[in-house]
Coordinates of C-alpha atoms in Angstrom, one line a residue:
X24 CA -56.0 36.3 209.2
X25 CA -58.1 39.0 211.0
X26 CA -61.9 38.8 210.8
X27 CA -62.3 42.1 208.9
X28 CA -59.8 40.8 206.3
X29 CA -61.5 37.5 205.8
X30 CA -64.9 39.2 205.5
X31 CA -63.7 41.5 202.8
X32 CA -61.6 39.2 200.7
X33 CA -62.8 35.7 201.6
X34 CA -60.6 32.7 202.5
X35 CA -59.9 29.1 201.4
X36 CA -60.6 26.0 203.4
X37 CA -57.8 25.4 205.8
X38 CA -56.4 28.9 205.6
X39 CA -56.6 29.2 209.4
X40 CA -57.9 27.3 212.4
X41 CA -61.6 26.9 212.1
X42 CA -61.8 27.5 208.3
X43 CA -63.6 24.3 207.5
X44 CA -64.8 25.5 204.1
X45 CA -64.0 28.2 201.6
X46 CA -65.9 31.5 201.8
X47 CA -66.3 34.3 199.2
X48 CA -65.5 37.7 200.5
X49 CA -67.7 40.8 200.3
X50 CA -65.8 42.2 197.3
X51 CA -66.6 39.0 195.4
X52 CA -70.2 39.1 196.5
X53 CA -70.6 42.7 195.5
X54 CA -69.3 42.1 191.9
X55 CA -71.2 44.5 189.7
X56 CA -72.5 46.6 192.6
X57 CA -71.3 48.9 195.4
X58 CA -69.5 48.2 198.6
X59 CA -69.5 50.7 201.5
X60 CA -66.4 50.6 203.8
X61 CA -67.1 52.5 207.0
X62 CA -64.2 53.9 209.0
X63 CA -61.7 53.1 206.4
X64 CA -59.0 54.7 208.6
X65 CA -59.5 52.0 211.2
X66 CA -58.6 49.1 208.9
X67 CA -55.7 47.0 210.0
X68 CA -52.5 47.3 208.0
X69 CA -52.6 43.9 206.3
X70 CA -56.2 44.6 205.3
X71 CA -55.2 47.9 203.8
X72 CA -52.5 46.2 201.8
X73 CA -54.9 43.6 200.4
X74 CA -57.4 46.4 199.6
X75 CA -54.7 48.4 197.8
X76 CA -53.8 45.3 195.8
X77 CA -57.4 44.9 194.8
X78 CA -57.6 48.6 193.7
X79 CA -54.6 48.1 191.5
X80 CA -55.6 44.9 189.8
X81 CA -59.4 44.7 190.4
X82 CA -59.0 41.1 191.4
X83 CA -59.4 39.1 194.6
X84 CA -58.8 35.6 195.7
X85 CA -61.2 32.9 194.7
X86 CA -61.4 29.1 195.1
X87 CA -58.1 27.2 194.7
X88 CA -56.3 30.5 195.2
X89 CA -56.9 31.8 191.7
X90 CA -57.5 35.5 191.1
X91 CA -61.1 36.5 190.2
X92 CA -61.8 39.8 188.4
X93 CA -64.5 41.8 190.1
X94 CA -66.0 45.2 189.3
X95 CA -67.1 47.0 192.4
X96 CA -67.8 50.7 193.1
X97 CA -66.2 51.5 196.5
X98 CA -67.6 54.2 198.8
X99 CA -65.5 54.7 201.9
X100 CA -66.2 56.8 205.0
X101 CA -63.9 58.0 207.8
X102 CA -64.0 60.6 210.6
X103 CA -60.2 61.0 210.3
X104 CA -58.1 63.4 208.3
X105 CA -56.6 60.8 206.0
X106 CA -54.3 63.3 204.3
X107 CA -52.8 64.2 207.6
X108 CA -52.6 60.5 208.5
X109 CA -50.7 59.5 205.4
X110 CA -48.3 62.5 205.8
X111 CA -47.7 61.3 209.4
X112 CA -47.1 57.8 208.1
X113 CA -50.1 56.1 209.8
X114 CA -52.0 55.5 206.6
X115 CA -50.8 54.2 203.2
X116 CA -50.1 57.1 200.9
X117 CA -50.8 55.0 197.8
X118 CA -54.1 53.8 199.2
X119 CA -55.1 57.4 200.1
X120 CA -54.7 58.5 196.4
X121 CA -56.5 55.4 195.2
X122 CA -59.5 56.3 197.4
X123 CA -59.4 60.1 197.0
X124 CA -61.3 60.3 193.7
X125 CA -64.4 62.2 194.7
X126 CA -64.5 63.5 198.2
X127 CA -67.7 64.5 200.0
X128 CA -67.4 66.4 203.2
X129 CA -70.4 65.9 205.5
X130 CA -70.7 68.5 208.2
X131 CA -71.5 67.4 211.7
X132 CA -75.2 67.3 212.6
X133 CA -75.0 70.3 214.8
X134 CA -74.1 72.4 211.7
X135 CA -77.1 71.1 209.7
X136 CA -79.9 71.1 212.3
X137 CA -82.6 71.4 209.6
X138 CA -81.8 67.7 208.9
X139 CA -82.9 66.7 212.4
X140 CA -86.7 66.5 211.9
X141 CA -86.3 64.6 208.6
X142 CA -83.9 62.1 210.3
X143 CA -86.2 61.8 213.3
X144 CA -89.0 60.6 211.2
X145 CA -86.8 58.5 209.0
X146 CA -85.7 56.6 212.2
X147 CA -89.3 56.5 213.4
X148 CA -90.2 54.7 210.2
X149 CA -87.3 52.3 210.8
X150 CA -88.1 51.4 214.4
X151 CA -91.8 52.0 214.6
X152 CA -93.1 51.6 211.0
X153 CA -96.8 52.2 210.7
X154 CA -97.2 53.2 214.4
X155 CA -98.0 56.9 213.7
X156 CA -96.0 58.0 216.8
X157 CA -96.0 61.8 217.2
X158 CA -93.1 63.9 218.4
X159 CA -94.2 66.8 220.7
X160 CA -93.1 70.3 219.9
X161 CA -91.1 70.4 223.2
X162 CA -89.3 67.2 222.3
X163 CA -88.5 68.4 218.8
X164 CA -87.2 71.7 220.2
X165 CA -84.9 69.7 222.5
X166 CA -83.7 67.6 219.6
X167 CA -83.0 70.7 217.5
X168 CA -81.1 72.5 220.3
X169 CA -78.9 69.5 221.2
X170 CA -75.3 69.6 219.8
X171 CA -75.2 65.8 218.9
X172 CA -71.5 65.0 219.6
X173 CA -72.3 61.5 218.3
X174 CA -73.9 62.9 215.1
X175 CA -76.5 60.8 213.2
X176 CA -75.7 57.6 215.1
X177 CA -76.5 59.3 218.4
X178 CA -79.8 60.6 217.0
X179 CA -80.7 57.1 215.7
X180 CA -80.0 55.6 219.1
X181 CA -82.0 58.4 220.8
X182 CA -85.1 57.6 218.6
X183 CA -84.7 53.8 219.0
X184 CA -84.5 54.3 222.8
X185 CA -87.6 56.6 222.8
X186 CA -89.6 54.1 220.7
X187 CA -88.6 51.2 223.0
X188 CA -89.3 53.0 226.3
X189 CA -92.2 55.2 225.3
X190 CA -95.9 54.6 225.3
X191 CA -96.1 54.0 221.5
X192 CA -98.2 57.1 221.0
X193 CA -96.0 60.2 221.5
X194 CA -92.4 61.0 222.1
X195 CA -92.0 63.8 224.7
X196 CA -89.0 65.3 226.4
X197 CA -89.3 62.7 229.2
X198 CA -88.6 60.0 226.6
X199 CA -85.3 61.5 225.5
X200 CA -81.9 60.5 227.0
X201 CA -80.8 62.3 230.2
X202 CA -78.1 64.2 228.4
X203 CA -80.6 65.9 226.1
X204 CA -83.1 66.6 228.9
X205 CA -80.4 68.1 231.1
X206 CA -79.1 70.3 228.3
X207 CA -82.6 71.6 227.6
X208 CA -83.1 72.3 231.3
X209 CA -79.8 74.1 231.6
X210 CA -80.7 76.2 228.5
X211 CA -83.8 77.3 230.3
X212 CA -81.9 78.7 233.3
X213 CA -80.3 81.6 231.6
X214 CA -80.7 85.1 233.0
X215 CA -82.7 87.7 231.1
X216 CA -79.4 89.5 230.3
X217 CA -77.9 86.3 228.9
X218 CA -81.1 85.6 226.9
X219 CA -81.0 89.1 225.4
X220 CA -77.4 88.5 224.3
X221 CA -78.2 85.4 222.4
X222 CA -78.6 85.6 218.6
X223 CA -82.3 85.2 218.1
X224 CA -81.8 85.9 214.4
X225 CA -79.7 82.8 214.0
X226 CA -82.3 80.7 215.9
X227 CA -85.1 82.1 213.7
X228 CA -83.1 81.3 210.5
X229 CA -82.5 77.8 211.7
X230 CA -86.2 77.3 212.3
X231 CA -87.1 78.8 209.0
X232 CA -84.6 76.5 207.1
X233 CA -86.0 73.6 209.1
X234 CA -89.5 74.3 208.0
X235 CA -88.4 74.7 204.3
X236 CA -86.4 71.5 204.4
X237 CA -89.3 69.5 206.0
X238 CA -91.8 70.9 203.4
X239 CA -89.4 69.7 200.7
X240 CA -89.3 66.2 202.2
X241 CA -93.1 66.2 202.7
X242 CA -93.6 67.2 199.0
X243 CA -95.6 70.2 200.2
X244 CA -98.0 68.2 202.3
X245 CA -98.9 70.6 205.2
X246 CA -100.4 67.9 207.4
X247 CA -97.4 65.7 207.1
X248 CA -95.0 68.6 207.5
X249 CA -96.8 69.6 210.7
X250 CA -96.5 66.0 212.1
X251 CA -92.8 65.9 211.2
X252 CA -92.2 69.1 213.0
X253 CA -94.3 68.1 215.9
X254 CA -96.7 71.2 215.6
X255 CA -100.3 71.7 214.7
X256 CA -101.4 73.0 211.3
X257 CA -102.5 76.3 212.9
X258 CA -99.0 76.7 214.4
X259 CA -97.4 75.8 211.1
X260 CA -99.5 78.5 209.3
X261 CA -98.4 81.1 211.9
X262 CA -94.7 80.2 211.4
X263 CA -95.2 80.3 207.6
X264 CA -96.5 83.9 208.0
X265 CA -93.8 84.8 210.5
X266 CA -91.0 83.7 208.2
X267 CA -92.6 85.1 205.0
X268 CA -93.0 81.8 203.4
X269 CA -95.8 82.4 200.9
X270 CA -98.5 79.9 199.9
X271 CA -99.9 80.0 196.4
X272 CA -102.8 77.9 195.3
X273 CA -102.0 75.1 192.9
X274 CA -104.4 75.5 190.0
X275 CA -104.5 71.7 189.3
X276 CA -105.3 70.6 192.9
X277 CA -106.7 73.7 194.6
X278 CA -104.2 73.1 197.4
X279 CA -101.8 75.8 198.5
X280 CA -98.2 75.4 197.2
X281 CA -95.3 76.5 199.3
X282 CA -93.0 79.2 198.0
X283 CA -90.3 81.3 199.6
X284 CA -91.0 85.0 199.4
X285 CA -88.0 87.2 198.4
X286 CA -85.9 88.2 201.4

């Protein structure tokens, strides 16, 4: 029995060498809740078969080999095209249609760069909670311009590395992995002709959407939004004016409230 199979479905005492006592699987432990199966396309064939059997009968093995009914909501993720895999015979067709109830396609991080500042501060809270570490504008610019081939996991590792190796006060470009620093350096070596050919409109729109997204996450708190973006309040106000993001005063608090002016 493979480790992933035993973890999901449990095992009985003596089922294999080293099984000195029975153990409930994750499906049984998650009864009444939710289980997340990451990289479902990588499950071994026998494990897929057992999972399909669970999907059909909503039962898994319990003590003394009896079947126990469990009610679990399953969320599965994969970076593979499972439809192409089942058509090619490398993934169970019946399991594919059991799984394919509601499909959510999540674009790669490079296609949703406005998420980067929010994720950066989410991971700062995870790895340096309460430390008030600031991200410089140069570092944030590097993070926004990087293509993130490893997606969110790569960004998480990047922030964990910066927290571990940094001074505990700020994260600057020097604290980022070499791949990000070198790409930023390369991007600064373009000729004036190349720079003129680049789409400044697309970059401006990306920055504008990033500011709006961060304001939403910060619930309109300008000081927090500035910290998340790695810029001062004065710089933030200049960018709000540049991108025609209007501020109206909230009559209840006297504080400006962010609104997007019609484009």
